Coordinates of C-alpha atoms and ligand atoms in Angstrom, one line a residue:
M266 CA 121.6 116.5 76.8
N267 CA 120.5 113.7 74.6
S268 CA 116.8 114.2 73.8
T269 CA 116.1 110.7 72.4
Q270 CA 114.7 108.3 74.9
S271 CA 116.0 105.1 73.6
I272 CA 119.5 104.8 75.0
G273 CA 121.1 104.9 78.4
E274 CA 119.5 105.4 81.8
T275 CA 117.3 108.1 82.9
Y276 CA 117.6 109.2 86.5
L277 CA 114.5 110.8 88.0
T278 CA 113.6 111.8 91.5
G279 CA 111.1 114.0 93.3
I280 CA 111.4 116.0 96.5
T281 CA 108.1 116.6 98.4
T282 CA 107.8 120.3 99.3
T283 CA 106.8 120.3 102.9
G284 CA 109.4 121.5 105.4
T285 CA 112.8 123.0 105.4
P286 CA 115.9 120.9 104.2
H287 CA 117.9 119.6 107.1
L288 CA 121.4 117.9 107.4
G289 CA 119.8 114.5 107.0
N290 CA 118.2 115.4 103.7
Y291 CA 121.5 116.9 102.6
V292 CA 123.7 113.9 103.4
G293 CA 121.1 111.3 102.3
A294 CA 119.7 112.8 99.1
I295 CA 120.7 116.3 98.1
R296 CA 124.5 115.9 98.2
P297 CA 124.6 112.7 96.1
A298 CA 122.1 114.0 93.6
I299 CA 124.1 117.2 93.1
E300 CA 127.3 115.2 92.7
N301 CA 125.5 113.2 90.0
S302 CA 124.3 116.4 88.3
Q303 CA 127.9 117.1 87.4
N304 CA 128.0 113.9 85.3
P305 CA 126.7 114.6 81.8
A306 CA 126.6 110.9 81.0
H307 CA 123.1 110.4 82.5
R308 CA 119.9 112.0 81.6
A309 CA 118.4 113.3 84.8
F310 CA 115.1 114.8 86.0
Y311 CA 114.8 116.3 89.5
F312 CA 111.6 117.9 90.5
L313 CA 109.8 119.6 93.3
A314 CA 106.8 117.4 94.1
D315 CA 104.4 120.1 95.2
L316 CA 101.3 118.2 94.2
H317 CA 102.4 115.4 96.5
A318 CA 102.9 118.1 99.3
L319 CA 99.1 118.9 99.2
I320 CA 98.3 115.3 100.4
K321 CA 99.8 115.9 103.8
C322 CA 100.0 119.7 104.1
Q323 CA 97.0 121.9 103.7
D324 CA 98.8 125.0 104.8
P325 CA 99.2 127.1 101.6
A326 CA 101.9 129.4 103.1
R327 CA 104.0 126.4 104.2
V328 CA 103.8 124.6 100.8
H329 CA 104.7 127.8 99.1
Q330 CA 107.6 128.7 101.4
S331 CA 108.9 125.2 101.4
T332 CA 108.9 125.1 97.6
R333 CA 111.0 128.2 97.5
E334 CA 113.4 127.0 100.2
I335 CA 113.9 123.6 98.6
A336 CA 114.5 125.1 95.1
A337 CA 116.9 127.7 96.6
T338 CA 118.8 124.9 98.5
W339 CA 119.4 122.8 95.4
L340 CA 120.5 125.8 93.4
A341 CA 122.7 127.2 96.1
L342 CA 124.5 123.9 96.5
G343 CA 125.4 124.0 92.8
L344 CA 122.9 121.8 91.0
N345 CA 123.9 121.8 87.4
T346 CA 120.8 122.7 85.5
D347 CA 122.5 122.2 82.2
N348 CA 122.8 118.5 82.8
V349 CA 119.6 118.1 84.9
I350 CA 116.1 119.1 84.1
F351 CA 115.0 120.8 87.3
Y352 CA 111.3 121.7 87.5
R353 CA 108.2 121.9 89.6
Q354 CA 105.7 119.1 89.2
S355 CA 102.7 121.4 89.0
D356 CA 104.2 123.2 86.0
V357 CA 103.9 120.0 83.9
P358 CA 100.2 119.5 83.4
E359 CA 100.8 116.3 81.5
I360 CA 101.7 114.7 84.9
T361 CA 98.2 115.1 86.3
Q362 CA 96.6 114.2 82.9
L363 CA 98.6 111.0 82.8
T364 CA 97.6 110.3 86.4
W365 CA 94.0 109.9 85.3
L366 CA 94.9 107.5 82.5
L367 CA 96.9 105.5 85.0
T368 CA 94.2 105.7 87.6
C369 CA 91.8 103.9 85.2
V370 CA 94.1 100.9 84.8
T371 CA 95.1 100.6 88.5
A372 CA 93.4 98.0 90.6
K373 CA 91.9 99.4 93.7
G374 CA 93.3 96.3 95.5
L375 CA 96.8 97.4 94.6
M376 CA 96.3 100.7 96.4
N377 CA 94.7 99.0 99.4
R378 CA 98.1 97.4 99.9
A379 CA 100.2 100.6 100.1
H380 CA 102.1 100.8 103.3
A381 CA 101.5 104.5 103.9
Y382 CA 97.7 104.0 103.5
K383 CA 97.7 100.8 105.6
D384 CA 99.6 102.5 108.4
S385 CA 97.1 105.3 108.5
V386 CA 94.2 102.8 108.7
Q387 CA 95.9 100.8 111.4
K388 CA 96.5 104.0 113.4
N389 CA 92.8 104.7 113.2
L390 CA 91.9 101.2 114.3
D391 CA 94.4 101.4 117.2
E392 CA 92.7 104.6 118.3
N393 CA 89.2 103.2 117.9
E394 CA 88.4 105.6 115.1
D395 CA 86.6 104.9 111.8
P396 CA 89.3 103.2 109.6
D397 CA 89.0 106.0 107.0
F398 CA 89.2 108.8 109.5
G399 CA 91.3 111.7 108.1
I400 CA 92.4 109.8 105.0
N401 CA 92.0 111.7 101.8
M402 CA 91.9 110.3 98.3
G403 CA 95.2 111.9 97.6
L404 CA 96.9 109.7 100.2
F405 CA 95.1 106.7 98.8
S406 CA 96.1 107.3 95.2
Y407 CA 99.5 108.8 96.0
P408 CA 101.4 105.9 94.3
I409 CA 99.5 106.6 91.0
L410 CA 100.6 110.2 90.9
M411 CA 104.1 109.1 91.7
A412 CA 104.0 106.5 88.8
A413 CA 102.9 109.3 86.4
D414 CA 105.9 111.4 87.6
I415 CA 108.2 108.6 86.6
L416 CA 106.6 107.0 83.6
L417 CA 106.0 110.3 81.7
F418 CA 109.7 110.8 81.5
H419 CA 110.8 107.2 81.0
G420 CA 112.6 107.2 84.4
S421 CA 114.5 104.0 84.6
K422 CA 116.6 104.6 87.8
V423 CA 114.8 106.3 90.6
P424 CA 116.9 107.2 93.7
V425 CA 114.7 107.0 96.7
G426 CA 114.7 106.2 100.4
R427 CA 113.9 102.7 101.5
D428 CA 110.3 103.7 102.4
Q429 CA 109.6 104.3 98.7
I430 CA 110.5 100.9 97.3
Q431 CA 106.9 99.7 97.4
H432 CA 105.9 102.7 95.3
L433 CA 108.4 101.8 92.7
E434 CA 107.0 98.3 92.6
M435 CA 103.5 99.7 92.1
A436 CA 104.7 102.0 89.3
R437 CA 106.1 98.9 87.5
D438 CA 102.8 97.1 88.0
I439 CA 100.8 100.0 86.7
A440 CA 103.1 100.5 83.7
Q441 CA 102.9 96.8 82.9
R442 CA 99.1 96.9 83.0
F443 CA 99.0 99.9 80.7
N444 CA 101.5 98.3 78.3
F445 CA 99.5 95.1 78.2
L446 CA 96.3 97.0 77.4
Y447 CA 97.6 99.7 75.0
G448 CA 101.1 98.7 73.7
E449 CA 104.6 99.0 75.0
H450 CA 104.7 102.7 75.9
F451 CA 106.4 102.7 79.3
T452 CA 109.8 101.9 80.5
L453 CA 109.7 99.9 83.7
P454 CA 111.5 101.9 86.5
E455 CA 113.8 100.6 89.2
A456 CA 114.4 102.0 92.6
V457 CA 118.0 102.9 93.5
V458 CA 118.5 102.7 97.2
D459 CA 122.0 103.5 98.1
A460 CA 123.1 101.3 101.1
D461 CA 126.2 103.5 101.5
T462 CA 124.6 106.8 102.0
A463 CA 124.3 107.7 105.6
V464 CA 121.0 107.9 107.4
L465 CA 121.8 110.7 109.9
Q466 CA 120.7 110.6 113.5
G467 CA 118.9 113.7 114.8
L468 CA 119.3 115.7 118.0
D469 CA 117.8 112.9 120.1
G470 CA 119.7 110.1 118.5
R471 CA 116.8 108.7 116.5
K472 CA 116.8 109.0 112.7
M473 CA 116.9 112.7 111.8
S474 CA 113.4 113.4 110.5
K475 CA 110.8 116.1 110.3
S476 CA 108.3 113.8 111.9
Y477 CA 110.4 113.4 115.1
N478 CA 111.1 117.1 115.3
N479 CA 114.8 116.4 115.9
T480 CA 116.3 118.0 112.8
I481 CA 119.2 120.4 112.3
P482 CA 118.1 122.7 109.4
L483 CA 120.8 122.9 106.8
F484 CA 121.1 126.7 106.3
L485 CA 120.7 128.0 109.8
P486 CA 122.5 131.3 110.5
E487 CA 125.9 130.5 112.0
K488 CA 124.9 131.2 115.6
Q489 CA 121.9 129.1 115.4
L490 CA 123.8 126.2 113.8
R491 CA 126.2 126.3 116.8
K492 CA 123.2 126.3 119.2
F493 CA 121.6 123.3 117.5
I494 CA 124.8 121.3 117.4
N495 CA 125.2 122.0 121.1
K496 CA 121.8 120.5 121.7
I497 CA 122.8 117.1 120.3
K498 CA 122.2 114.5 123.0
T499 CA 125.3 113.0 124.6
N500 CA 126.0 110.9 127.7
L501 CA 127.4 112.1 131.0
L502 CA 131.0 111.1 130.5
E503 CA 133.4 113.8 131.7
P504 CA 136.4 115.3 129.8
G505 CA 139.3 112.9 129.9
E506 CA 137.1 109.8 130.1
P507 CA 137.3 107.7 126.9
K508 CA 134.1 107.8 124.8
D509 CA 132.6 105.3 122.4
P510 CA 132.4 106.9 118.9
D511 CA 130.1 104.3 117.4
S512 CA 127.2 105.0 119.8
S513 CA 127.7 108.8 119.5
T514 CA 125.4 111.0 117.4
V515 CA 128.1 113.7 117.3
F516 CA 130.6 111.3 115.9
Q517 CA 128.1 109.9 113.4
I518 CA 127.3 113.3 112.0
W519 CA 131.1 114.1 112.0
R520 CA 131.7 111.1 109.8
A521 CA 129.1 112.2 107.3
F522 CA 131.0 115.4 106.7
A523 CA 134.7 114.5 107.4
S524 CA 137.4 112.9 105.3
V525 CA 138.6 109.4 106.1
E526 CA 141.6 110.9 107.9
Q527 CA 139.5 113.4 109.9
T528 CA 137.3 110.5 110.9
E529 CA 140.2 108.5 112.2
E530 CA 141.6 111.5 114.0
M531 CA 138.2 112.0 115.7
R532 CA 138.1 108.3 116.6
R533 CA 141.5 108.8 118.4
A534 CA 140.2 111.9 120.1
Y535 CA 137.3 110.0 121.5
A536 CA 139.6 107.3 122.8
N537 CA 141.6 110.0 124.5
G538 CA 138.6 111.5 126.2
I539 CA 137.8 114.5 124.2
A540 CA 135.2 116.7 126.0
W541 CA 131.7 116.7 124.5
G542 CA 131.9 120.5 124.3
E543 CA 135.1 120.3 122.3
A544 CA 133.8 117.6 119.9
K545 CA 130.7 119.7 119.2
K546 CA 132.8 122.8 118.6
Q547 CA 134.8 120.9 116.1
L548 CA 131.7 119.5 114.5
F549 CA 130.2 122.9 114.1
E550 CA 133.4 124.2 112.5
L551 CA 133.6 121.3 110.1
I552 CA 130.0 121.7 108.9
N553 CA 130.1 125.5 108.9
D554 CA 133.2 125.6 106.7
Q555 CA 131.6 123.2 104.2
I556 CA 128.3 125.1 103.9
R557 CA 129.3 128.7 104.3
D558 CA 129.4 129.6 100.7
A559 CA 126.3 127.8 99.8
R560 CA 124.5 129.4 102.7
E561 CA 125.4 132.8 101.3
S562 CA 124.1 131.9 97.9
Y563 CA 121.0 130.5 99.5
S564 CA 120.2 133.8 101.3
A565 CA 120.9 135.7 98.1
L566 CA 118.5 133.4 96.2
L567 CA 115.7 133.8 98.7
E568 CA 116.0 137.5 98.3
N569 CA 115.6 137.0 94.5
P570 CA 112.7 134.6 94.1
A571 CA 112.3 135.9 90.5
H572 CA 115.5 134.2 89.6
I573 CA 114.4 130.9 91.2
E574 CA 111.1 131.2 89.4
R575 CA 112.8 131.8 86.0
T576 CA 115.1 128.8 86.5
L577 CA 112.1 126.6 87.3
Q578 CA 110.2 127.9 84.3
E579 CA 113.2 127.0 82.1
G580 CA 113.2 123.5 83.6
A581 CA 109.4 123.1 83.0
K582 CA 109.9 124.1 79.4
K583 CA 112.5 121.4 78.8
A584 CA 110.4 118.9 80.7
R585 CA 107.3 119.7 78.7
A586 CA 109.2 119.5 75.4
Q587 CA 109.4 115.8 76.2
A588 CA 106.1 115.3 78.0
E589 CA 103.8 116.9 75.5
P590 CA 104.6 114.7 72.4
F591 CA 104.7 111.6 74.6
Y592 CA 101.4 112.3 76.2
A593 CA 99.8 113.0 72.8
R594 CA 100.9 109.5 71.8
L595 CA 99.3 108.1 75.0
R596 CA 96.1 109.8 74.4
E597 CA 95.9 108.3 71.0
A598 CA 96.7 104.9 72.4
V599 CA 93.7 105.0 74.8
G600 CA 91.4 106.5 72.1
I601 CA 90.8 110.1 73.3
S602 CA 92.5 111.9 70.4
S603 CA 91.1 114.1 67.6
L604 CA 88.3 112.7 65.6
E605 CA 89.9 113.8 62.3
C606 CA 92.5 111.1 62.2
Ligands
LIG874 N1 107.2 110.1 97.3 C1 108.5 110.6 97.3 C2 109.0 110.8 98.7 O1 108.2 111.1 99.6 C3 108.7 111.9 96.5 C4 108.3 111.6 95.1 C5 107.2 112.1 94.4 C6 109.1 110.9 94.2 N2 107.2 111.7 93.2 C7 108.4 110.9 92.9 C8 110.3 110.2 94.2 C9 108.9 110.3 91.8 C10 110.8 109.6 93.1 C11 110.1 109.6 91.9 O2 110.2 110.7 99.0

């Protein structure tokens, strides 16, 4: 990996450590990121955003377990940690230190406009609560911590979901303000939102999401995976009756895992009235074949958390090798460095 920061793009993205990875996360974020990790042409930083997790999850066991599961998932699926710096946010103290420097140049009014915060306030108002009910300062300043994540490593391309675009705009605003006050230190990041990556539907046909409780966890034991797939909502058409693939969740998930040919074949099977039970059986087999080996590695990794920990520590070391000297420069820029020089 090239350690100078001046040339090429730097890809950087964070994964909040609440919850267990599901098929939607896999197709939408994990699979493309792991494919990219095979490409040594880019510098890339992927990290577990455990400090972000604390904003919405105050259950220590859950944050801890989720961090372990997410790390194991990425490693089991073949993340190439020679090409990508893979670390845990809380292992890089410069991130929280930078957060403060950024907090002091961020207009409160900018944070007032954040969608996530505004939605929480609106929900309170709708429910006749105090507007600030249940809102912690972490939620309010969330975009500043996220800006620090990105700016500390000169992230220039940031793959995120659509809901995060505003946070990237805020990171740019904050960077520009800092650069204006203290000199050109930060690269302005850009969101990368891939319109082609599928947003999977969940068991009930809505977007697969933890908050709808409609997910299919990625590494379920085989039997459970079959059971979950059987729970996907379908209509009441009988075997032999032609079915519409484009309004079918089973077909939509099929397409996210199948080759072009397999997708066309399934389209024909729908036209020919494939039974829902049969379509689900084939979907189970397709997914199960693709994840079988990774699932085995995943279980092995969970039984050997020391290995996961070591890998994350190595990642943190590489990350800090870049963060430390840069942060020292930033301290100097704002005037809080040693008095001897
Ligand atoms: N906020 C992001 C999310 O919920 C996770 C995240 C934290 C992140 N820090 C980041 C993503 C920095 C990209 C860059 O999806």
